[in-house]
CSV table of C-alpha atoms in Angstrom, one decimal:
chain,number,residue,atom,x,y,z
A,826,MET,CA,0.0,0.0,0.0
A,827,PHE,CA,2.5,2.6,1.1
A,828,PRO,CA,4.8,3.1,-1.9
A,829,PHE,CA,1.6,4.0,-3.8
A,830,LEU,CA,-0.1,5.9,-1.0
A,831,PHE,CA,2.5,8.4,-0.2
A,832,SER,CA,3.7,9.0,-3.8
A,833,ASP,CA,0.1,9.6,-4.6
A,834,MET,CA,-0.2,12.0,-1.7
A,835,LEU,CA,2.6,14.1,-3.1
A,836,TYR,CA,0.8,14.2,-6.5
A,837,LEU,CA,-2.6,15.0,-5.1
A,838,GLN,CA,-1.1,17.7,-3.0
A,839,GLY,CA,0.3,19.4,-6.1
A,840,SER,CA,-1.3,22.5,-7.6
A,841,SER,CA,-3.9,22.2,-10.3
A,842,PRO,CA,-2.4,21.5,-13.8
A,843,PRO,CA,-1.6,24.8,-15.7
A,844,SER,CA,-3.7,25.6,-18.7
A,845,ASP,CA,-0.7,26.1,-20.9
A,846,MET,CA,0.9,22.7,-20.5
A,847,SER,CA,3.0,21.4,-23.4
A,848,SER,CA,2.0,18.1,-25.1
A,849,GLU,CA,4.9,16.5,-23.2
A,850,GLN,CA,3.6,17.8,-19.9
A,851,GLU,CA,0.1,16.6,-20.8
A,852,THR,CA,1.4,13.1,-21.5
A,853,ASN,CA,3.1,13.0,-18.1
A,854,MET,CA,-0.1,14.2,-16.4
A,855,GLU,CA,-2.2,11.6,-18.2
A,856,ALA,CA,0.2,8.9,-17.0
A,857,LEU,CA,-0.1,10.0,-13.4
A,858,GLU,CA,-3.9,10.1,-13.7
A,859,ALA,CA,-3.9,6.6,-15.2
A,860,ILE,CA,-1.9,5.3,-12.2
A,861,GLN,CA,-4.4,7.1,-9.9
A,862,LYS,CA,-7.5,5.7,-11.6
A,863,GLY,CA,-6.0,2.2,-11.7
A,864,ALA,CA,-5.3,2.3,-7.9
A,865,ALA,CA,-8.9,3.5,-7.3
A,866,SER,CA,-10.3,0.7,-9.3
A,867,LYS,CA,-8.2,-2.0,-7.6
A,868,PRO,CA,-8.6,-1.6,-3.8
A,869,ILE,CA,-5.8,-3.1,-1.8
A,870,PHE,CA,-8.0,-3.9,1.2
A,871,SER,CA,-11.1,-6.1,1.0
A,872,GLN,CA,-14.5,-4.9,2.2
A,873,ASP,CA,-14.1,-7.2,5.2
A,874,SER,CA,-10.8,-5.5,6.3
A,875,CYS,CA,-10.8,-3.0,9.2
A,876,VAL,CA,-8.1,-0.4,8.6
A,877,THR,CA,-7.1,2.2,11.2
A,878,PHE,CA,-4.7,5.0,10.2
A,879,THR,CA,-3.3,6.8,13.3
A,880,VAL,CA,-1.6,10.2,12.8
A,881,LEU,CA,0.6,10.8,15.8
A,882,GLY,CA,1.3,14.5,16.1
A,883,ALA,CA,-2.1,15.3,14.8
A,884,SER,CA,-2.2,18.8,16.2
A,885,GLY,CA,1.1,19.8,14.5
A,886,ASP,CA,1.8,21.8,11.3
A,887,LEU,CA,2.8,18.7,9.2
A,888,ALA,CA,-0.5,17.0,10.0
A,889,LYS,CA,-2.8,19.9,9.3
A,890,LYS,CA,-1.0,21.2,6.2
A,891,LYS,CA,-0.1,17.9,4.5
A,892,ILE,CA,-1.3,14.7,6.1
A,893,PHE,CA,-4.9,15.4,6.7
A,894,PRO,CA,-5.3,17.3,3.4
A,895,SER,CA,-3.7,14.4,1.5
A,896,LEU,CA,-5.9,11.8,3.2
A,897,CYS,CA,-8.9,13.9,2.4
A,898,ASN,CA,-7.9,14.0,-1.3
A,899,LEU,CA,-7.5,10.2,-1.3
A,900,PHE,CA,-10.9,9.9,0.4
A,901,GLU,CA,-12.5,12.2,-2.2
A,902,LYS,CA,-11.1,10.3,-5.1
A,903,LYS,CA,-12.1,7.0,-3.5
A,904,ILE,CA,-8.5,5.8,-3.3
A,905,LEU,CA,-8.6,5.6,0.5
A,906,PRO,CA,-10.0,2.3,1.6
A,907,PRO,CA,-13.7,2.7,2.4
A,908,THR,CA,-13.1,0.6,5.6
A,909,CYS,CA,-10.4,3.1,6.8
A,910,ARG,CA,-10.9,5.0,10.0
A,911,ILE,CA,-8.5,7.8,10.8
A,912,ILE,CA,-7.4,8.6,14.4
A,913,GLY,CA,-5.5,11.7,15.5
A,914,TYR,CA,-3.2,11.4,18.5
A,915,ALA,CA,-1.4,14.3,20.2
A,916,ARG,CA,-0.8,15.9,23.6
A,917,SER,CA,-3.3,18.7,23.0
A,918,SER,CA,-6.8,18.3,24.3
A,919,MET,CA,-9.0,19.0,21.3
A,920,THR,CA,-12.1,17.8,19.5
A,921,VAL,CA,-12.4,16.5,15.9
A,922,GLN,CA,-14.2,19.8,15.0
A,923,GLN,CA,-11.2,21.8,16.3
A,924,LEU,CA,-8.9,19.6,14.3
A,925,ALA,CA,-11.0,20.1,11.2
A,926,ASP,CA,-11.1,23.9,11.7
A,927,LYS,CA,-7.2,23.9,11.8
A,928,SER,CA,-6.9,21.6,8.7
A,929,ASN,CA,-9.7,22.7,6.4
A,930,PRO,CA,-8.0,25.9,5.2
A,931,PHE,CA,-5.3,23.7,3.7
A,932,MET,CA,-7.6,21.2,2.1
A,933,LYS,CA,-7.6,20.9,-1.7
A,934,ALA,CA,-11.1,19.6,-1.5
A,935,LYS,CA,-13.5,22.5,-1.0
A,936,ASN,CA,-16.8,20.6,-1.3
A,937,LYS,CA,-18.5,20.9,2.1
A,938,ASP,CA,-20.2,17.5,1.7
A,939,VAL,CA,-16.8,15.8,1.0
A,940,LEU,CA,-15.2,17.6,4.0
A,941,SER,CA,-18.1,16.6,6.2
A,942,ALA,CA,-18.0,13.0,5.1
A,943,PHE,CA,-14.2,12.9,5.6
A,944,TRP,CA,-14.2,14.2,9.1
A,945,LYS,CA,-16.9,11.7,10.1
A,946,GLN,CA,-14.2,9.1,9.5
A,947,VAL,CA,-11.9,10.8,12.0
A,948,SER,CA,-11.6,10.5,15.7
A,949,TYR,CA,-9.2,11.9,18.2
A,950,VAL,CA,-7.3,10.7,21.3
A,951,ALA,CA,-5.2,12.9,23.6
A,952,GLY,CA,-2.2,11.5,25.4
A,953,THR,CA,1.5,12.0,26.0
A,954,TYR,CA,4.3,10.6,23.9
A,955,ASP,CA,6.5,9.1,26.7
A,956,THR,CA,4.1,7.3,29.1
A,957,ALA,CA,1.9,4.3,28.7
A,958,ASP,CA,-1.5,5.8,29.7
A,959,GLY,CA,-2.2,7.6,26.4
A,960,PHE,CA,-1.2,4.6,24.3
A,961,ILE,CA,-3.3,2.2,26.3
A,962,LYS,CA,-6.2,4.6,25.7
A,963,LEU,CA,-5.3,4.7,22.0
A,964,ASN,CA,-5.2,0.9,21.8
A,965,ASP,CA,-8.6,0.6,23.5
A,966,HIS,CA,-10.0,3.1,21.0
A,967,ILE,CA,-8.6,1.1,18.0
A,968,ALA,CA,-9.9,-2.1,19.5
A,969,GLU,CA,-13.3,-0.5,19.9
A,970,ILE,CA,-13.3,0.4,16.2
A,971,GLU,CA,-12.2,-3.1,15.2
A,972,ALA,CA,-14.9,-4.7,17.4
A,973,LYS,CA,-17.6,-2.5,15.9
A,974,HIS,CA,-16.4,-3.1,12.3
A,975,GLY,CA,-15.6,-6.8,12.6
A,976,GLY,CA,-14.1,-8.3,9.4
A,977,GLU,CA,-11.6,-11.0,8.7
A,978,LYS,CA,-8.4,-8.8,8.6
A,979,ARG,CA,-7.2,-5.9,10.6
A,980,PHE,CA,-4.6,-3.4,9.6
A,981,ARG,CA,-3.1,-0.9,12.1
A,982,LEU,CA,-1.1,1.9,10.5
A,983,PHE,CA,0.8,4.5,12.6
A,984,TYR,CA,2.1,7.6,11.0
A,985,LEU,CA,4.8,9.6,13.0
A,986,ALA,CA,4.3,13.2,12.1
A,987,LEU,CA,6.6,14.1,15.0
A,988,PRO,CA,10.0,15.6,15.8
A,989,PRO,CA,12.8,13.0,15.9
A,990,SER,CA,13.3,13.6,19.6
A,991,VAL,CA,10.2,11.6,20.4
A,992,PHE,CA,10.5,8.8,17.7
A,993,ILE,CA,12.1,6.3,20.1
A,994,PRO,CA,9.7,6.8,23.1
A,995,VAL,CA,6.7,6.8,20.8
A,996,CYS,CA,7.8,3.6,18.9
A,997,THR,CA,8.5,2.0,22.3
A,998,GLN,CA,5.1,2.8,23.6
A,999,LEU,CA,3.4,1.6,20.3
A,1000,LYS,CA,5.3,-1.7,20.4
A,1001,HIS,CA,4.3,-2.3,24.1
A,1002,ASN,CA,0.8,-1.1,24.0
A,1003,CYS,CA,-0.7,-1.0,20.5
A,1004,TRP,CA,1.2,-3.6,18.4
A,1005,LEU,CA,-0.6,-6.8,17.5
A,1006,LYS,CA,0.7,-9.4,15.2
A,1007,SER,CA,-1.4,-12.4,14.4
A,1008,SER,CA,-2.9,-14.2,11.4
A,1009,VAL,CA,-5.7,-11.5,11.3
A,1010,THR,CA,-3.8,-8.4,12.3
A,1011,GLU,CA,-0.9,-6.5,10.7
A,1012,CYS,CA,0.8,-3.3,12.0
A,1013,ARG,CA,3.0,-0.8,10.3
A,1014,VAL,CA,4.8,2.3,11.5
A,1015,ILE,CA,5.7,5.2,9.1
A,1016,VAL,CA,8.5,7.5,10.3
A,1017,GLU,CA,8.4,11.0,8.8
A,1018,LYS,CA,11.5,13.0,8.1
A,1019,PRO,CA,13.9,14.1,9.4
A,1020,PHE,CA,15.4,10.8,10.3
A,1021,GLY,CA,18.1,12.1,12.6
A,1022,ARG,CA,20.2,15.2,12.2
A,1023,ASP,CA,23.5,13.5,11.2
A,1024,LEU,CA,24.8,10.0,10.5
A,1025,GLU,CA,25.3,9.2,14.2
A,1026,SER,CA,21.8,10.2,15.2
A,1027,SER,CA,20.4,8.5,12.2
A,1028,ASN,CA,22.2,5.3,13.0
A,1029,GLU,CA,21.0,5.6,16.6
A,1030,LEU,CA,17.4,5.9,15.5
A,1031,ALA,CA,17.7,3.1,13.0
A,1032,GLN,CA,19.1,0.7,15.7
A,1033,ALA,CA,16.4,1.6,18.2
A,1034,ILE,CA,13.5,1.3,15.8
A,1035,THR,CA,14.8,-1.9,14.1
A,1036,GLY,CA,15.2,-3.3,17.6
A,1037,LEU,CA,11.5,-2.9,18.1
A,1038,PHE,CA,10.0,-3.8,14.7
A,1039,ASN,CA,10.8,-6.1,11.8
A,1040,GLU,CA,12.2,-4.3,8.7
A,1041,GLU,CA,9.0,-5.1,6.7
A,1042,GLU,CA,7.0,-3.3,9.4
A,1043,ILE,CA,8.8,0.0,9.0
A,1044,TYR,CA,8.4,2.7,6.4
A,1045,ARG,CA,10.8,5.7,6.4
A,1046,ILE,CA,9.8,8.8,4.5
A,1047,ASP,CA,11.8,11.9,3.7
A,1048,HIS,CA,9.9,14.2,1.4
A,1049,TYR,CA,12.9,16.5,1.1
A,1050,LEU,CA,15.1,13.7,-0.2
A,1051,GLY,CA,16.6,15.0,-3.5
A,1052,LYS,CA,14.9,18.4,-3.1
A,1053,GLU,CA,17.9,20.3,-4.5
A,1054,MET,CA,18.1,18.0,-7.5
A,1055,VAL,CA,14.4,18.4,-8.2
A,1056,LEU,CA,14.6,22.2,-8.0
A,1057,ASN,CA,17.5,22.1,-10.5
A,1058,LEU,CA,15.9,19.8,-13.0
A,1059,LEU,CA,15.3,22.7,-15.5
A,1060,ILE,CA,18.9,23.8,-15.2
A,1061,LEU,CA,20.1,20.2,-15.5
A,1062,ARG,CA,18.1,19.7,-18.6
A,1063,PHE,CA,18.4,22.9,-20.6
A,1064,GLY,CA,22.0,23.7,-19.4
A,1065,ASN,CA,23.4,20.3,-20.5
A,1066,GLU,CA,23.2,19.3,-24.2
A,1067,LEU,CA,23.2,15.6,-23.3
A,1068,PHE,CA,20.2,15.8,-21.0
A,1069,ARG,CA,18.5,18.4,-23.3
A,1070,THR,CA,18.1,15.9,-26.1
A,1071,VAL,CA,16.9,13.0,-23.9
A,1072,GLY,CA,14.7,14.9,-21.5
A,1073,THR,CA,11.7,14.8,-23.8
A,1074,GLY,CA,8.5,12.7,-24.1
A,1075,ARG,CA,10.5,10.3,-26.2
A,1076,GLY,CA,13.1,9.8,-23.6
A,1077,LEU,CA,11.0,10.0,-20.4
A,1078,ARG,CA,7.9,8.0,-19.8
A,1079,VAL,CA,6.8,10.0,-16.8
A,1080,LEU,CA,8.3,12.6,-14.5
């Protein structure tokens, strides 16, 4: 699910296609839309699956500006599994309505009915990041959703929209209080950038997290990876004769 989900988030969060696109750009956009439509027509989770997507750090800027708007876009385009329930978790005491009020100005979707339907899928749990109490409450809330939904399979997805200083305590609490692994339940943790501030801190985080979870249970995301290269694509193409000749619709399938 995740290689598609988050690459699609980046695309859906992009601005609307310009009206003066070249034929080459139109071809690229059509390819992206084909991928998007194909994903929507082939759901990854069955109707009997219960999916919970927990956003840890739900009251922060990353969540309100990127994560919730991206999830809403996926929901609007029917790419988000219909069985998915979204849970916000943070230290702040707030309601779902307050969370919606903070996030709605950043939503690409402006249809009030879509926004209303999306937020009905969302719930919120307040708790700390370094003690068990909040995570026990979170686990009870997830279990309540799973019991209400039923289904043959259960998927618990935890997205860390948090500063790296709390990655280790949060992962530790998730492992001890919210992590289930059985024939009917699968769990995944998504670690948002920055993954440490240097090689030493990155290795420390990697060792701590891999000590808690299996590698296939971990997704690491850095949406600034390669940022400078991406920003310089035009210079790279038009300032270099080699890339200028191959950087066309004939040489690139999709960009």
